[in-house]
Amino acid sequence: MIAEETLVNELKQKESQAKAFEVLVNTYKERLYWHIRRIVLNHDDTDDVLQNTFIKVYRNIEGFKGDSKLYSWMYRIATNESLTFLKQKSKKLGVSDEELKMKLVENLQSDVYFEGDQIQLKLQQALATLPDKQKLVFTMKYFQEMKYDEISEVLQTSVGALKASYHLAVKKIETYLKID
């Protein structure tokens, strides 16, 4: 695997940019796909958001200063693209963000790419009730097993605030799951 610093340098040079971008996509597409998928829930929408994420990374690589890891920077872009996509979709459908989240969870049952059982579906319903920030923190910590300092880099939030968000998310999910 190519070193991150080398990859960034190659992405910034015209003669090596195409090959470096191919390496970037092959290296990060699966992890970014699952990050986006846990936010937008639908496979086809995830593919669209993932494509938009890579386009944005390609167009803005010159602005990457190396203050954070490349992956953290791309995660941030993927997160923003996902949230923007959901806002646009709810506006287009004329429903609130909460109504859209519930509609997406309902559609999971008929999604041929969803391989979850009833418990996973119930967890997705519980996640849909969380505010975006809590959902992101929970998803990154629980599903993606990221460390708080990594999540802090991506979401640009203090570790203390992230721990509080995660704790609140867990409590809300527990409460939701106990209802049924």
Short mmCIF file of C-alpha atoms in Angstrom, two decimals:
data_model
loop_
_atom_site.label_atom_id
_atom_site.label_comp_id
_atom_site.label_asym_id
_atom_site.label_seq_id
_atom_site.Cartn_x
_atom_site.Cartn_y
_atom_site.Cartn_z
CA MET A 1 0.00 0.00 0.00
CA ILE A 2 1.22 3.46 -0.89
CA ALA A 3 2.01 5.91 1.93
CA GLU A 4 -0.65 8.58 2.43
CA GLU A 5 1.78 11.48 2.02
CA THR A 6 3.11 10.03 -1.25
CA LEU A 7 -0.43 9.49 -2.50
CA VAL A 8 -1.39 13.09 -1.75
CA ASN A 9 1.72 14.39 -3.53
CA GLU A 10 0.97 12.24 -6.57
CA LEU A 11 -2.65 13.44 -6.60
CA LYS A 12 -1.42 17.04 -6.73
CA GLN A 13 0.83 16.44 -9.77
CA LYS A 14 -0.78 16.31 -13.20
CA GLU A 15 1.44 13.54 -14.61
CA SER A 16 0.66 11.10 -11.78
CA GLN A 17 -2.83 12.30 -10.86
CA ALA A 18 -4.91 9.74 -12.80
CA LYS A 19 -3.02 6.70 -11.49
CA ALA A 20 -2.94 8.12 -7.94
CA PHE A 21 -6.69 8.77 -8.06
CA GLU A 22 -7.29 5.18 -9.11
CA VAL A 23 -5.22 4.02 -6.12
CA LEU A 24 -7.15 6.40 -3.84
CA VAL A 25 -10.51 5.07 -5.02
CA ASN A 26 -9.46 1.44 -4.73
CA THR A 27 -8.01 2.01 -1.27
CA TYR A 28 -10.91 3.90 0.29
CA LYS A 29 -14.09 3.13 -1.68
CA GLU A 30 -15.33 0.27 0.50
CA ARG A 31 -14.84 2.02 3.85
CA LEU A 32 -16.39 5.23 2.52
CA TYR A 33 -19.26 3.27 0.94
CA TRP A 34 -20.23 1.75 4.31
CA HIS A 35 -19.87 5.08 6.11
CA ILE A 36 -22.21 6.73 3.59
CA ARG A 37 -24.56 3.73 3.49
CA ARG A 38 -25.14 3.96 7.24
CA ILE A 39 -26.24 7.56 6.78
CA VAL A 40 -28.36 7.42 3.60
CA LEU A 41 -29.40 3.72 3.96
CA ASN A 42 -30.15 3.09 0.27
CA HIS A 43 -27.62 1.35 -1.99
CA ASP A 44 -28.26 3.42 -5.13
CA ASP A 45 -28.23 6.69 -3.18
CA THR A 46 -25.01 5.58 -1.49
CA ASP A 47 -23.37 5.00 -4.86
CA ASP A 48 -24.39 8.50 -5.97
CA VAL A 49 -23.08 10.12 -2.79
CA LEU A 50 -19.86 8.10 -2.97
CA GLN A 51 -19.29 9.26 -6.54
CA ASN A 52 -19.93 12.87 -5.51
CA THR A 53 -17.50 12.44 -2.62
CA PHE A 54 -14.71 11.24 -4.89
CA ILE A 55 -15.40 14.04 -7.39
CA LYS A 56 -15.16 16.58 -4.57
CA VAL A 57 -11.92 14.99 -3.28
CA TYR A 58 -10.46 15.10 -6.81
CA ARG A 59 -11.45 18.72 -7.35
CA ASN A 60 -10.27 19.89 -3.94
CA ILE A 61 -7.10 17.87 -3.33
CA GLU A 62 -5.03 21.03 -3.80
CA GLY A 63 -6.77 22.43 -0.72
CA PHE A 64 -5.76 19.45 1.43
CA LYS A 65 -3.05 20.80 3.71
CA GLY A 66 -2.25 17.65 5.64
CA ASP A 67 -3.46 19.01 9.00
CA SER A 68 -5.42 15.77 9.38
CA LYS A 69 -5.17 12.34 7.83
CA LEU A 70 -6.32 12.08 4.22
CA TYR A 71 -8.92 9.54 5.26
CA SER A 72 -10.31 11.86 7.96
CA TRP A 73 -10.58 14.65 5.39
CA MET A 74 -12.40 12.35 2.94
CA TYR A 75 -14.66 11.07 5.72
CA ARG A 76 -15.63 14.66 6.47
CA ILE A 77 -16.45 15.27 2.81
CA ALA A 78 -18.47 12.02 2.66
CA THR A 79 -20.36 12.99 5.82
CA ASN A 80 -21.18 16.45 4.48
CA GLU A 81 -22.20 15.07 1.09
CA SER A 82 -24.46 12.49 2.80
CA LEU A 83 -26.19 15.05 5.02
CA THR A 84 -26.60 17.45 2.08
CA PHE A 85 -28.07 14.64 -0.01
CA LEU A 86 -30.63 13.80 2.70
CA LYS A 87 -31.62 17.46 3.11
CA GLN A 88 -32.10 17.82 -0.65
CA LYS A 89 -34.08 14.59 -0.84
CA SER A 90 -36.43 15.59 1.99
CA LYS A 91 -36.94 19.00 0.36
CA LYS A 92 -37.61 17.40 -3.04
CA LEU A 93 -40.15 14.99 -1.54
CA GLY A 94 -41.73 17.72 0.57
CA VAL A 95 -41.26 15.88 3.86
CA SER A 96 -39.41 16.69 7.07
CA ASP A 97 -35.97 15.24 7.75
CA GLU A 98 -37.50 12.92 10.38
CA GLU A 99 -40.20 11.68 7.98
CA LEU A 100 -37.55 10.99 5.35
CA LYS A 101 -35.42 9.01 7.83
CA MET A 102 -38.40 6.83 8.76
CA LYS A 103 -39.32 6.36 5.10
CA LEU A 104 -35.76 5.24 4.31
CA VAL A 105 -35.83 2.71 7.16
CA GLU A 106 -39.19 1.38 5.93
CA ASN A 107 -37.70 0.99 2.45
CA LEU A 108 -34.85 -1.12 3.86
CA GLN A 109 -37.17 -4.12 4.08
CA SER A 110 -37.60 -4.13 0.30
CA ASP A 111 -33.97 -3.21 -0.47
CA VAL A 112 -32.37 -6.25 -2.13
CA TYR A 113 -28.96 -5.10 -0.82
CA PHE A 114 -30.09 -5.09 2.82
CA GLU A 115 -29.10 -8.38 4.39
CA GLY A 116 -30.16 -7.58 7.93
CA ASP A 117 -32.65 -9.35 10.13
CA GLN A 118 -35.46 -7.89 12.24
CA ILE A 119 -33.04 -6.88 15.01
CA GLN A 120 -30.88 -4.90 12.58
CA LEU A 121 -33.98 -3.31 11.10
CA LYS A 122 -35.14 -2.29 14.59
CA LEU A 123 -31.70 -0.81 15.28
CA GLN A 124 -31.93 1.20 12.05
CA GLN A 125 -35.35 2.46 13.17
CA ALA A 126 -33.85 3.51 16.50
CA LEU A 127 -30.95 5.26 14.73
CA ALA A 128 -33.43 7.15 12.55
CA THR A 129 -34.86 8.80 15.66
CA LEU A 130 -31.50 10.28 16.67
CA PRO A 131 -30.32 13.78 15.78
CA ASP A 132 -27.76 13.71 12.93
CA LYS A 133 -24.77 14.38 15.18
CA GLN A 134 -25.64 11.59 17.62
CA LYS A 135 -26.31 9.19 14.75
CA LEU A 136 -22.95 9.99 13.18
CA VAL A 137 -21.06 9.58 16.45
CA PHE A 138 -22.84 6.32 17.26
CA THR A 139 -22.27 4.94 13.75
CA MET A 140 -18.58 5.82 13.71
CA LYS A 141 -17.95 4.46 17.21
CA TYR A 142 -20.19 1.39 17.20
CA PHE A 143 -20.24 0.14 13.61
CA GLN A 144 -16.94 1.46 12.30
CA GLU A 145 -15.11 1.03 15.60
CA MET A 146 -13.34 4.36 15.25
CA LYS A 147 -11.50 5.85 18.21
CA TYR A 148 -12.80 9.09 19.70
CA ASP A 149 -9.74 11.02 18.51
CA GLU A 150 -10.39 9.84 14.93
CA ILE A 151 -14.06 10.83 15.16
CA SER A 152 -12.96 14.17 16.62
CA GLU A 153 -10.79 14.79 13.55
CA VAL A 154 -13.63 13.97 11.17
CA LEU A 155 -16.42 15.85 12.94
CA GLN A 156 -14.19 18.63 14.30
CA THR A 157 -15.65 18.22 17.78
CA SER A 158 -13.98 17.71 21.15
CA VAL A 159 -13.57 14.18 22.49
CA GLY A 160 -15.61 15.11 25.58
CA ALA A 161 -18.54 16.26 23.46
CA LEU A 162 -18.31 13.08 21.36
CA LYS A 163 -18.39 10.88 24.46
CA ALA A 164 -21.47 12.74 25.67
CA SER A 165 -23.16 12.37 22.25
CA TYR A 166 -22.36 8.67 22.14
CA HIS A 167 -23.68 8.13 25.66
CA LEU A 168 -26.92 9.99 24.85
CA ALA A 169 -27.31 8.02 21.61
CA VAL A 170 -26.87 4.70 23.42
CA LYS A 171 -29.46 5.68 26.04
CA LYS A 172 -31.97 6.75 23.37
CA ILE A 173 -31.42 3.56 21.40
CA GLU A 174 -31.85 1.42 24.53
CA THR A 175 -35.08 3.25 25.34
CA TYR A 176 -36.36 2.82 21.78
CA LEU A 177 -35.54 -0.90 21.73
CA LYS A 178 -37.29 -1.47 25.08
CA ILE A 179 -40.55 0.00 23.77
CA ASP A 180 -41.35 -3.06 21.64
#
